[in-house]
Amino acid sequence: MTIYDSEGRKVLDVAVDDNSYRNRAIMGDNNLTLYYSLAEHVEIPVGAYCNFENARYTLMRPESFKMKHSRYFEYTVIFEAPEAKAKIWKFRNPVDGRLKFSLTAKPHEHLQMFVDNMNRRDSGWSVGECIDGTEVLISYDHAFCYDALAQQASELKTEFDFNGKVVSLRKA
């Protein structure tokens, strides 16, 4: 597995342990957990990334490592998909920036508001497939973007999923 820093420079090329895995669930986590060991400590900076099955996973928190001996370090590094950023950014009304507001709109408009919120801080987000329905009232109250999307899915009795930076609101 090759790991790059946020500038695209190679930080590390390492053979990962067989216990490494990717966890991907509909309306849940999407991350890549790597286990490996090295004879020396190599710092993986926050913002570093790796590519796995045509998807980019980014390091959001510092890696965890155990020093077993002065020349044996065991690492556990968790890389997260782009949607992990939705868990740290607040959902705002794009018109006036309020954190507490209500919106009566069709499902597509609610989903578009989520995409607009994500694009405020990170470019490239877009709307995928969306159910068609009547207007529904959703009250947002200091929610994180991810929680607001979960609230939309719950109110509309459907599911959401991500494909890179494309978000869909429909049964998966």
Tab-separated table of N, CA and C in Angstrom:
chain	number	residue	atom	x	y	z
A	1	MET	N	0.857	-1.166	0.000
A	1	MET	CA	0.000	0.000	0.000
A	1	MET	C	0.904	1.231	0.000
A	2	THR	N	0.621	2.151	-0.891
A	2	THR	CA	1.395	3.379	-0.975
A	2	THR	C	0.601	4.508	-0.322
A	3	ILE	N	1.262	5.235	0.570
A	3	ILE	CA	0.639	6.339	1.288
A	3	ILE	C	1.310	7.632	0.855
A	4	TYR	N	0.486	8.643	0.521
A	4	TYR	CA	0.970	9.933	0.046
A	4	TYR	C	0.593	11.023	1.045
A	5	ASP	N	1.377	12.089	1.109
A	5	ASP	CA	0.996	13.230	1.950
A	5	ASP	C	-0.029	14.063	1.187
A	6	SER	N	-0.538	15.115	1.804
A	6	SER	CA	-1.595	15.916	1.193
A	6	SER	C	-1.150	16.612	-0.092
A	7	GLU	N	0.162	16.737	-0.299
A	7	GLU	CA	0.705	17.353	-1.516
A	7	GLU	C	0.903	16.334	-2.641
A	8	GLY	N	0.695	15.036	-2.353
A	8	GLY	CA	0.854	13.995	-3.360
A	8	GLY	C	2.228	13.354	-3.388
A	9	ARG	N	3.094	13.693	-2.420
A	9	ARG	CA	4.424	13.074	-2.348
A	9	ARG	C	4.332	11.760	-1.576
A	10	LYS	N	5.056	10.747	-2.054
A	10	LYS	CA	5.018	9.442	-1.401
A	10	LYS	C	5.676	9.523	-0.027
A	11	VAL	N	4.941	9.075	1.004
A	11	VAL	CA	5.439	9.059	2.366
A	11	VAL	C	5.966	7.675	2.708
A	12	LEU	N	5.235	6.649	2.255
A	12	LEU	CA	5.544	5.288	2.662
A	12	LEU	C	4.960	4.301	1.668
A	13	ASP	N	5.704	3.263	1.386
A	13	ASP	CA	5.211	2.145	0.590
A	13	ASP	C	5.415	0.919	1.460
A	14	VAL	N	4.320	0.355	1.955
A	14	VAL	CA	4.417	-0.678	2.974
A	14	VAL	C	3.539	-1.875	2.631
A	15	ALA	N	4.009	-3.046	3.024
A	15	ALA	CA	3.208	-4.269	2.904
A	15	ALA	C	2.352	-4.366	4.161
A	16	VAL	N	1.041	-4.342	3.984
A	16	VAL	CA	0.152	-4.360	5.139
A	16	VAL	C	-0.128	-5.784	5.586
A	17	ASP	N	-0.493	-5.907	6.852
A	17	ASP	CA	-0.821	-7.187	7.471
A	17	ASP	C	-2.110	-7.748	6.867
A	18	ASP	N	-2.280	-9.060	6.909
A	18	ASP	CA	-3.492	-9.687	6.384
A	18	ASP	C	-4.739	-9.311	7.173
A	19	ASN	N	-4.583	-8.766	8.367
A	19	ASN	CA	-5.725	-8.354	9.177
A	19	ASN	C	-6.291	-7.003	8.742
A	20	SER	N	-5.643	-6.317	7.824
A	20	SER	CA	-6.131	-5.029	7.323
A	20	SER	C	-7.455	-5.247	6.592
A	21	TYR	N	-8.326	-4.243	6.664
A	21	TYR	CA	-9.636	-4.409	6.041
A	21	TYR	C	-10.256	-3.064	5.684
A	22	ARG	N	-11.285	-3.150	4.810
A	22	ARG	CA	-12.109	-1.987	4.487
A	22	ARG	C	-13.491	-2.247	5.058
A	23	ASN	N	-14.049	-1.253	5.733
A	23	ASN	CA	-15.381	-1.350	6.315
A	23	ASN	C	-16.268	-0.356	5.587
A	24	ARG	N	-17.244	-0.865	4.846
A	24	ARG	CA	-18.146	0.010	4.100
A	24	ARG	C	-19.569	-0.461	4.313
A	25	ALA	N	-20.423	0.435	4.810
A	25	ALA	CA	-21.811	0.088	5.076
A	25	ALA	C	-22.720	1.197	4.563
A	26	ILE	N	-23.904	0.800	4.094
A	26	ILE	CA	-24.891	1.785	3.664
A	26	ILE	C	-25.326	2.562	4.896
A	27	MET	N	-25.349	3.874	4.813
A	27	MET	CA	-25.699	4.765	5.913
A	27	MET	C	-24.794	4.537	7.123
A	28	GLY	N	-23.557	4.146	6.865
A	28	GLY	CA	-22.624	3.893	7.954
A	28	GLY	C	-21.213	4.277	7.556
A	29	ASP	N	-20.255	3.701	8.263
A	29	ASP	CA	-18.851	4.033	8.043
A	29	ASP	C	-18.332	3.530	6.706
A	30	ASN	N	-17.327	4.213	6.231
A	30	ASN	CA	-16.580	3.787	5.050
A	30	ASN	C	-15.126	4.149	5.330
A	31	ASN	N	-14.382	3.172	5.829
A	31	ASN	CA	-12.986	3.443	6.155
A	31	ASN	C	-12.098	2.255	5.819
A	32	LEU	N	-10.826	2.515	5.834
A	32	LEU	CA	-9.813	1.530	5.499
A	32	LEU	C	-8.862	1.449	6.691
A	33	THR	N	-8.790	0.289	7.333
A	33	THR	CA	-7.935	0.094	8.496
A	33	THR	C	-6.726	-0.721	8.081
A	34	LEU	N	-5.547	-0.129	8.236
A	34	LEU	CA	-4.303	-0.792	7.852
A	34	LEU	C	-3.497	-1.150	9.090
A	35	TYR	N	-3.031	-2.376	9.131
A	35	TYR	CA	-2.127	-2.838	10.173
A	35	TYR	C	-0.799	-3.175	9.498
A	36	TYR	N	0.276	-2.655	10.045
A	36	TYR	CA	1.592	-2.985	9.516
A	36	TYR	C	2.637	-2.739	10.595
A	37	SER	N	3.828	-3.254	10.372
A	37	SER	CA	4.925	-3.040	11.330
A	37	SER	C	6.168	-2.601	10.566
A	38	LEU	N	6.979	-1.780	11.248
A	38	LEU	CA	8.208	-1.256	10.661
A	38	LEU	C	9.333	-1.330	11.686
A	39	ALA	N	10.557	-1.278	11.208
A	39	ALA	CA	11.720	-1.296	12.086
A	39	ALA	C	12.037	0.087	12.639
A	40	GLU	N	11.404	1.120	12.088
A	40	GLU	CA	11.623	2.488	12.560
A	40	GLU	C	10.306	3.244	12.528
A	41	HIS	N	10.246	4.334	13.273
A	41	HIS	CA	9.027	5.127	13.292
A	41	HIS	C	8.964	6.029	12.061
A	42	VAL	N	7.848	5.978	11.352
A	42	VAL	CA	7.595	6.854	10.213
A	42	VAL	C	6.300	7.599	10.506
A	43	GLU	N	6.390	8.919	10.582
A	43	GLU	CA	5.227	9.756	10.876
A	43	GLU	C	4.352	9.889	9.637
A	44	ILE	N	3.072	9.530	9.788
A	44	ILE	CA	2.102	9.703	8.711
A	44	ILE	C	1.309	10.966	9.062
A	45	PRO	N	1.433	12.049	8.292
A	45	PRO	CA	0.757	13.304	8.650
A	45	PRO	C	-0.753	13.237	8.411
A	46	VAL	N	-1.497	13.940	9.261
A	46	VAL	CA	-2.934	14.071	9.047
A	46	VAL	C	-3.126	14.729	7.685
A	47	GLY	N	-4.057	14.204	6.888
A	47	GLY	CA	-4.265	14.696	5.526
A	47	GLY	C	-3.633	13.777	4.496
A	48	ALA	N	-2.793	12.832	4.957
A	48	ALA	CA	-2.200	11.854	4.031
A	48	ALA	C	-3.319	10.973	3.483
A	49	TYR	N	-3.068	10.368	2.337
A	49	TYR	CA	-4.107	9.543	1.730
A	49	TYR	C	-3.509	8.321	1.047
A	50	CYS	N	-4.389	7.357	0.760
A	50	CYS	CA	-4.019	6.202	-0.052
A	50	CYS	C	-5.226	5.869	-0.923
A	51	ASN	N	-4.975	5.153	-1.985
A	51	ASN	CA	-6.038	4.765	-2.905
A	51	ASN	C	-6.261	3.264	-2.792
A	52	PHE	N	-7.529	2.865	-2.710
A	52	PHE	CA	-7.888	1.460	-2.622
A	52	PHE	C	-9.153	1.231	-3.430
A	53	GLU	N	-9.103	0.325	-4.385
A	53	GLU	CA	-10.236	0.009	-5.259
A	53	GLU	C	-10.855	1.268	-5.858
A	54	ASN	N	-10.022	2.090	-6.467
A	54	ASN	CA	-10.429	3.321	-7.160
A	54	ASN	C	-11.112	4.341	-6.253
A	55	ALA	N	-10.843	4.279	-4.954
A	55	ALA	CA	-11.388	5.265	-4.017
A	55	ALA	C	-10.245	5.822	-3.181
A	56	ARG	N	-10.353	7.094	-2.836
A	56	ARG	CA	-9.333	7.756	-2.019
A	56	ARG	C	-9.782	7.775	-0.568
A	57	TYR	N	-8.890	7.360	0.305
A	57	TYR	CA	-9.139	7.363	1.740
A	57	TYR	C	-8.101	8.273	2.386
A	58	THR	N	-8.557	9.158	3.284
A	58	THR	CA	-7.703	10.180	3.876
A	58	THR	C	-7.564	9.959	5.378
A	59	LEU	N	-6.376	10.259	5.898
A	59	LEU	CA	-6.119	10.164	7.333
A	59	LEU	C	-6.665	11.421	8.004
A	60	MET	N	-7.671	11.263	8.862
A	60	MET	CA	-8.294	12.398	9.545
A	60	MET	C	-7.718	12.609	10.944
A	61	ARG	N	-7.218	11.528	11.562
A	61	ARG	CA	-6.643	11.589	12.916
A	61	ARG	C	-5.263	10.941	12.882
A	62	PRO	N	-4.384	11.338	13.789
A	62	PRO	CA	-3.036	10.748	13.816
A	62	PRO	C	-3.084	9.229	13.983
A	63	GLU	N	-2.089	8.548	13.415
A	63	GLU	CA	-2.052	7.091	13.489
A	63	GLU	C	-1.769	6.620	14.910
A	64	SER	N	-2.119	5.394	15.159
A	64	SER	CA	-1.866	4.780	16.465
A	64	SER	C	-0.741	3.769	16.261
A	65	PHE	N	0.262	3.820	17.101
A	65	PHE	CA	1.318	2.829	16.975
A	65	PHE	C	1.792	2.395	18.346
A	66	LYS	N	2.313	1.158	18.392
A	66	LYS	CA	2.857	0.601	19.619
A	66	LYS	C	4.321	0.285	19.380
A	67	MET	N	5.152	0.689	20.316
A	67	MET	CA	6.573	0.373	20.209
A	67	MET	C	6.801	-0.927	20.985
A	68	LYS	N	7.007	-2.026	20.277
A	68	LYS	CA	7.225	-3.324	20.903
A	68	LYS	C	8.677	-3.494	21.344
A	69	HIS	N	9.546	-2.837	20.622
A	69	HIS	CA	10.983	-2.919	20.874
A	69	HIS	C	11.590	-1.684	20.220
A	70	SER	N	12.826	-1.381	20.492
A	70	SER	CA	13.416	-0.168	19.918
A	70	SER	C	13.494	-0.226	18.388
A	71	ARG	N	13.353	-1.407	17.812
A	71	ARG	CA	13.394	-1.535	16.353
A	71	ARG	C	12.177	-2.291	15.817
A	72	TYR	N	11.053	-2.171	16.530
A	72	TYR	CA	9.836	-2.845	16.070
A	72	TYR	C	8.605	-2.032	16.481
A	73	PHE	N	7.980	-1.380	15.516
A	73	PHE	CA	6.807	-0.542	15.750
A	73	PHE	C	5.612	-1.175	15.047
A	74	GLU	N	4.514	-1.332	15.764
A	74	GLU	CA	3.273	-1.826	15.173
A	74	GLU	C	2.327	-0.651	14.989
A	75	TYR	N	1.777	-0.515	13.789
A	75	TYR	CA	0.891	0.600	13.447
A	75	TYR	C	-0.533	0.116	13.198
A	76	THR	N	-1.472	0.948	13.581
A	76	THR	CA	-2.871	0.814	13.190
A	76	THR	C	-3.264	2.183	12.655
A	77	VAL	N	-3.538	2.247	11.371
A	77	VAL	CA	-3.857	3.524	10.724
A	77	VAL	C	-5.228	3.404	10.073
A	78	ILE	N	-6.113	4.356	10.393
A	78	ILE	CA	-7.465	4.338	9.834
A	78	ILE	C	-7.628	5.510	8.876
A	79	PHE	N	-7.814	5.169	7.603
A	79	PHE	CA	-8.066	6.156	6.560
A	79	PHE	C	-9.575	6.196	6.317
A	80	GLU	N	-10.113	7.398	6.104
A	80	GLU	CA	-11.555	7.539	5.947
A	80	GLU	C	-11.919	8.105	4.581
A	81	ALA	N	-13.108	7.723	4.114
A	81	ALA	CA	-13.627	8.195	2.832
A	81	ALA	C	-14.035	9.663	2.935
A	82	PRO	N	-14.268	10.330	1.809
A	82	PRO	CA	-14.610	11.765	1.834
A	82	PRO	C	-15.812	12.110	2.702
A	83	GLU	N	-16.783	11.201	2.826
A	83	GLU	CA	-17.980	11.525	3.609
A	83	GLU	C	-17.708	11.686	5.102
A	84	ALA	N	-16.543	11.279	5.572
A	84	ALA	CA	-16.193	11.463	6.988
A	84	ALA	C	-16.133	12.946	7.346
A	85	LYS	N	-15.867	13.789	6.364
A	85	LYS	CA	-15.835	15.233	6.626
A	85	LYS	C	-17.216	15.752	7.023
A	86	ALA	N	-18.268	15.071	6.598
A	86	ALA	CA	-19.626	15.483	6.943
A	86	ALA	C	-19.891	15.316	8.436
A	87	LYS	N	-19.075	14.515	9.104
A	87	LYS	CA	-19.256	14.291	10.544
A	87	LYS	C	-18.600	15.384	11.385
A	88	ILE	N	-17.798	16.246	10.763
A	88	ILE	CA	-17.110	17.299	11.527
A	88	ILE	C	-17.561	18.708	11.144
A	89	TRP	N	-18.362	18.823	10.084
A	89	TRP	CA	-18.832	20.134	9.638
A	89	TRP	C	-20.298	20.319	10.000
A	90	LYS	N	-20.650	21.510	10.458
A	90	LYS	CA	-22.029	21.824	10.834
A	90	LYS	C	-22.887	22.094	9.597
A	91	PHE	N	-24.166	21.743	9.705
A	91	PHE	CA	-25.150	21.944	8.641
A	91	PHE	C	-25.776	23.318	8.824
A	92	ARG	N	-25.608	24.174	7.833
A	92	ARG	CA	-26.075	25.565	7.925
A	92	ARG	C	-27.091	25.865	6.830
A	93	ASN	N	-27.939	26.834	7.124
A	93	ASN	CA	-28.838	27.364	6.117
A	93	ASN	C	-27.963	28.154	5.141
A	94	PRO	N	-27.922	27.793	3.865
A	94	PRO	CA	-27.028	28.486	2.930
A	94	PRO	C	-27.393	29.946	2.681
A	95	VAL	N	-28.612	30.349	2.988
A	95	VAL	CA	-29.029	31.724	2.756
A	95	VAL	C	-28.441	32.673	3.800
A	96	ASP	N	-28.572	32.316	5.087
A	96	ASP	CA	-28.136	33.229	6.135
A	96	ASP	C	-27.157	32.620	7.136
A	97	GLY	N	-26.795	31.357	6.965
A	97	GLY	CA	-25.790	30.732	7.820
A	97	GLY	C	-26.293	30.257	9.175
A	98	ARG	N	-27.600	30.284	9.409
A	98	ARG	CA	-28.136	29.828	10.697
A	98	ARG	C	-27.922	28.329	10.884
A	99	LEU	N	-27.746	27.909	12.129
A	99	LEU	CA	-27.588	26.488	12.466
A	99	LEU	C	-28.913	25.848	12.869
A	100	LYS	N	-29.874	26.677	13.275
A	100	LYS	CA	-31.188	26.186	13.674
A	100	LYS	C	-32.225	26.801	12.748
A	101	PHE	N	-32.859	25.945	11.946
A	101	PHE	CA	-33.849	26.423	10.983
A	101	PHE	C	-34.709	25.260	10.524
A	102	SER	N	-35.831	25.581	9.906
A	102	SER	CA	-36.736	24.583	9.330
A	102	SER	C	-36.835	24.821	7.839
A	103	LEU	N	-37.052	23.740	7.102
A	103	LEU	CA	-37.187	23.864	5.653
A	103	LEU	C	-38.272	22.916	5.174
A	104	THR	N	-39.227	23.467	4.430
A	104	THR	CA	-40.243	22.664	3.765
A	104	THR	C	-39.848	22.617	2.300
A	105	ALA	N	-39.501	21.421	1.841
A	105	ALA	CA	-39.014	21.288	0.459
A	105	ALA	C	-39.146	19.836	-0.001
A	106	LYS	N	-38.978	19.666	-1.295
A	106	LYS	CA	-38.971	18.315	-1.876
A	106	LYS	C	-37.656	17.618	-1.499
A	107	PRO	N	-37.618	16.277	-1.563
A	107	PRO	CA	-36.409	15.533	-1.196
A	107	PRO	C	-35.156	16.012	-1.933
A	108	HIS	N	-35.292	16.321	-3.213
A	108	HIS	CA	-34.135	16.755	-3.997
A	108	HIS	C	-33.559	18.066	-3.456
A	109	GLU	N	-34.427	18.957	-3.001
A	109	GLU	CA	-33.971	20.239	-2.465
A	109	GLU	C	-33.238	20.065	-1.134
A	110	HIS	N	-33.729	19.155	-0.288
A	110	HIS	CA	-33.039	18.859	0.971
A	110	HIS	C	-31.645	18.289	0.675
A	111	LEU	N	-31.590	17.360	-0.275
A	111	LEU	CA	-30.310	16.754	-0.645
A	111	LEU	C	-29.366	17.798	-1.244
A	112	GLN	N	-29.902	18.692	-2.064
A	112	GLN	CA	-29.080	19.749	-2.654
A	112	GLN	C	-28.504	20.653	-1.569
A	113	MET	N	-29.264	20.888	-0.502
A	113	MET	CA	-28.760	21.709	0.596
A	113	MET	C	-27.581	21.014	1.287
A	114	PHE	N	-27.662	19.691	1.425
A	114	PHE	CA	-26.531	18.944	1.985
A	114	PHE	C	-25.290	19.126	1.101
A	115	VAL	N	-25.464	18.961	-0.195
A	115	VAL	CA	-24.353	19.107	-1.152
A	115	VAL	C	-23.788	20.525	-1.098
A	116	ASP	N	-24.654	21.525	-1.016
A	116	ASP	CA	-24.191	22.919	-0.917
A	116	ASP	C	-23.357	23.131	0.341
A	117	ASN	N	-23.788	22.541	1.459
A	117	ASN	CA	-23.034	22.646	2.702
A	117	ASN	C	-21.658	21.997	2.563
A	118	MET	N	-21.580	20.854	1.918
A	118	MET	CA	-20.294	20.171	1.746
A	118	MET	C	-19.382	20.961	0.808
A	119	ASN	N	-19.952	21.549	-0.234
A	119	ASN	CA	-19.156	22.324	-1.190
A	119	ASN	C	-18.673	23.656	-0.619
A	120	ARG	N	-19.253	24.113	0.488
A	120	ARG	CA	-18.770	25.343	1.132
A	120	ARG	C	-17.326	25.180	1.599
A	121	ARG	N	-16.945	23.962	1.974
A	121	ARG	CA	-15.616	23.722	2.545
A	121	ARG	C	-14.738	22.820	1.691
A	122	ASP	N	-15.344	22.072	0.789
A	122	ASP	CA	-14.614	21.085	-0.007
A	122	ASP	C	-15.302	20.989	-1.364
A	123	SER	N	-14.587	21.146	-2.437
A	123	SER	CA	-15.214	21.157	-3.761
A	123	SER	C	-15.441	19.743	-4.304
A	124	GLY	N	-16.325	19.659	-5.274
A	124	GLY	CA	-16.531	18.418	-5.996
A	124	GLY	C	-17.735	17.594	-5.587
A	125	TRP	N	-18.487	18.014	-4.601
A	125	TRP	CA	-19.659	17.261	-4.151
A	125	TRP	C	-20.811	17.479	-5.119
A	126	SER	N	-21.575	16.408	-5.366
A	126	SER	CA	-22.721	16.527	-6.272
A	126	SER	C	-23.843	15.586	-5.849
A	127	VAL	N	-25.028	15.869	-6.377
A	127	VAL	CA	-26.227	15.078	-6.101
A	127	VAL	C	-26.254	13.888	-7.042
A	128	GLY	N	-26.504	12.727	-6.485
A	128	GLY	CA	-26.679	11.508	-7.287
A	128	GLY	C	-28.164	11.260	-7.502
A	129	GLU	N	-28.587	10.035	-7.308
A	129	GLU	CA	-29.996	9.684	-7.456
A	129	GLU	C	-30.765	10.150	-6.224
A	130	CYS	N	-32.012	10.550	-6.448
A	130	CYS	CA	-32.839	11.025	-5.339
A	130	CYS	C	-34.275	10.579	-5.567
A	131	ILE	N	-34.929	10.173	-4.489
A	131	ILE	CA	-36.330	9.789	-4.604
A	131	ILE	C	-37.155	11.011	-4.966
A	132	ASP	N	-38.318	10.754	-5.539
A	132	ASP	CA	-39.237	11.834	-5.846
A	132	ASP	C	-40.329	11.782	-4.798
A	133	GLY	N	-40.760	12.918	-4.326
A	133	GLY	CA	-41.790	12.924	-3.301
A	133	GLY	C	-42.373	14.293	-3.112
A	134	THR	N	-43.341	14.354	-2.207
A	134	THR	CA	-43.971	15.627	-1.899
A	134	THR	C	-43.088	16.406	-0.939
A	135	GLU	N	-43.444	17.645	-0.757
A	135	GLU	CA	-42.674	18.490	0.152
A	135	GLU	C	-42.816	17.984	1.586
A	136	VAL	N	-41.722	18.065	2.335
A	136	VAL	CA	-41.709	17.618	3.714
A	136	VAL	C	-40.980	18.655	4.559
A	137	LEU	N	-41.452	18.838	5.799
A	137	LEU	CA	-40.840	19.798	6.720
A	137	LEU	C	-39.793	19.079	7.556
A	138	ILE	N	-38.562	19.596	7.540
A	138	ILE	CA	-37.491	19.063	8.381
A	138	ILE	C	-36.907	20.235	9.165
A	139	SER	N	-36.806	20.042	10.478
A	139	SER	CA	-36.226	21.062	11.359
A	139	SER	C	-34.808	20.652	11.710
A	140	TYR	N	-33.859	21.475	11.333
A	140	TYR	CA	-32.449	21.218	11.621
A	140	TYR	C	-32.051	22.050	12.836
A	141	ASP	N	-31.355	21.441	13.786
A	141	ASP	CA	-31.010	22.132	15.019
A	141	ASP	C	-29.560	21.833	15.396
A	142	HIS	N	-28.641	22.666	14.938
A	142	HIS	CA	-27.217	22.536	15.251
A	142	HIS	C	-26.676	21.148	14.895
A	143	ALA	N	-27.130	20.581	13.790
A	143	ALA	CA	-26.722	19.237	13.373
A	143	ALA	C	-25.436	19.303	12.553
A	144	PHE	N	-24.684	18.221	12.622
A	144	PHE	CA	-23.563	18.057	11.705
A	144	PHE	C	-24.142	17.625	10.369
A	145	CYS	N	-23.410	17.849	9.288
A	145	CYS	CA	-23.913	17.531	7.948
A	145	CYS	C	-24.357	16.072	7.835
A	146	TYR	N	-23.560	15.168	8.388
A	146	TYR	CA	-23.886	13.739	8.315
A	146	TYR	C	-25.207	13.452	9.036
A	147	ASP	N	-25.384	14.059	10.210
A	147	ASP	CA	-26.617	13.860	10.978
A	147	ASP	C	-27.819	14.456	10.244
A	148	ALA	N	-27.622	15.578	9.573
A	148	ALA	CA	-28.703	16.194	8.803
A	148	ALA	C	-29.123	15.275	7.654
A	149	LEU	N	-28.167	14.645	7.010
A	149	LEU	CA	-28.482	13.711	5.931
A	149	LEU	C	-29.221	12.493	6.480
A	150	ALA	N	-28.792	11.985	7.623
A	150	ALA	CA	-29.482	10.862	8.264
A	150	ALA	C	-30.909	11.261	8.640
A	151	GLN	N	-31.082	12.500	9.079
A	151	GLN	CA	-32.409	13.011	9.424
A	151	GLN	C	-33.283	13.076	8.174
A	152	GLN	N	-32.715	13.506	7.057
A	152	GLN	CA	-33.464	13.544	5.800
A	152	GLN	C	-33.926	12.139	5.415
A	153	ALA	N	-33.015	11.171	5.490
A	153	ALA	CA	-33.353	9.796	5.126
A	153	ALA	C	-34.448	9.250	6.043
A	154	SER	N	-34.355	9.557	7.319
A	154	SER	CA	-35.350	9.084	8.283
A	154	SER	C	-36.723	9.699	8.009
A	155	GLU	N	-36.762	11.003	7.819
A	155	GLU	CA	-38.028	11.695	7.552
A	155	GLU	C	-38.664	11.222	6.246
A	156	LEU	N	-37.846	10.906	5.273
A	156	LEU	CA	-38.346	10.495	3.956
A	156	LEU	C	-38.484	8.980	3.842
A	157	LYS	N	-38.184	8.263	4.923
A	157	LYS	CA	-38.293	6.803	4.992
A	157	LYS	C	-37.528	6.130	3.852
A	158	THR	N	-36.263	6.528	3.738
A	158	THR	CA	-35.399	5.965	2.697
A	158	THR	C	-33.985	5.844	3.248
A	159	GLU	N	-33.013	5.661	2.384
A	159	GLU	CA	-31.611	5.509	2.777
A	159	GLU	C	-30.764	6.490	1.989
A	160	PHE	N	-29.513	6.656	2.425
A	160	PHE	CA	-28.558	7.457	1.668
A	160	PHE	C	-27.283	6.656	1.505
A	161	ASP	N	-26.540	6.975	0.457
A	161	ASP	CA	-25.225	6.366	0.292
A	161	ASP	C	-24.332	7.294	-0.513
A	162	PHE	N	-23.049	7.021	-0.426
A	162	PHE	CA	-22.042	7.835	-1.088
A	162	PHE	C	-21.301	6.991	-2.103
A	163	ASN	N	-20.953	7.612	-3.206
A	163	ASN	CA	-20.051	7.017	-4.183
A	163	ASN	C	-19.016	8.094	-4.469
A	164	GLY	N	-17.930	8.060	-3.698
A	164	GLY	CA	-16.958	9.144	-3.763
A	164	GLY	C	-17.601	10.387	-3.179
A	165	LYS	N	-17.696	11.447	-3.977
A	165	LYS	CA	-18.317	12.688	-3.518
A	165	LYS	C	-19.704	12.884	-4.130
A	166	VAL	N	-20.297	11.808	-4.584
A	166	VAL	CA	-21.666	11.834	-5.108
A	166	VAL	C	-22.558	11.199	-4.046
A	167	VAL	N	-23.550	11.945	-3.588
A	167	VAL	CA	-24.439	11.449	-2.531
A	167	VAL	C	-25.824	11.211	-3.114
A	168	SER	N	-26.396	10.055	-2.770
A	168	SER	CA	-27.725	9.684	-3.255
A	168	SER	C	-28.667	9.501	-2.077
A	169	LEU	N	-29.905	9.847	-2.278
A	169	LEU	CA	-30.946	9.698	-1.268
A	169	LEU	C	-32.035	8.824	-1.890
A	170	ARG	N	-31.918	7.524	-1.632
A	170	ARG	CA	-32.828	6.533	-2.204
A	170	ARG	C	-32.535	5.182	-1.573
A	171	LYS	N	-33.377	4.211	-1.830
A	171	LYS	CA	-33.103	2.852	-1.320
A	171	LYS	C	-31.883	2.319	-2.073
A	172	ALA	N	-30.918	1.849	-1.316
A	172	ALA	CA	-29.681	1.358	-1.920
A	172	ALA	C	-29.751	-0.134	-2.217
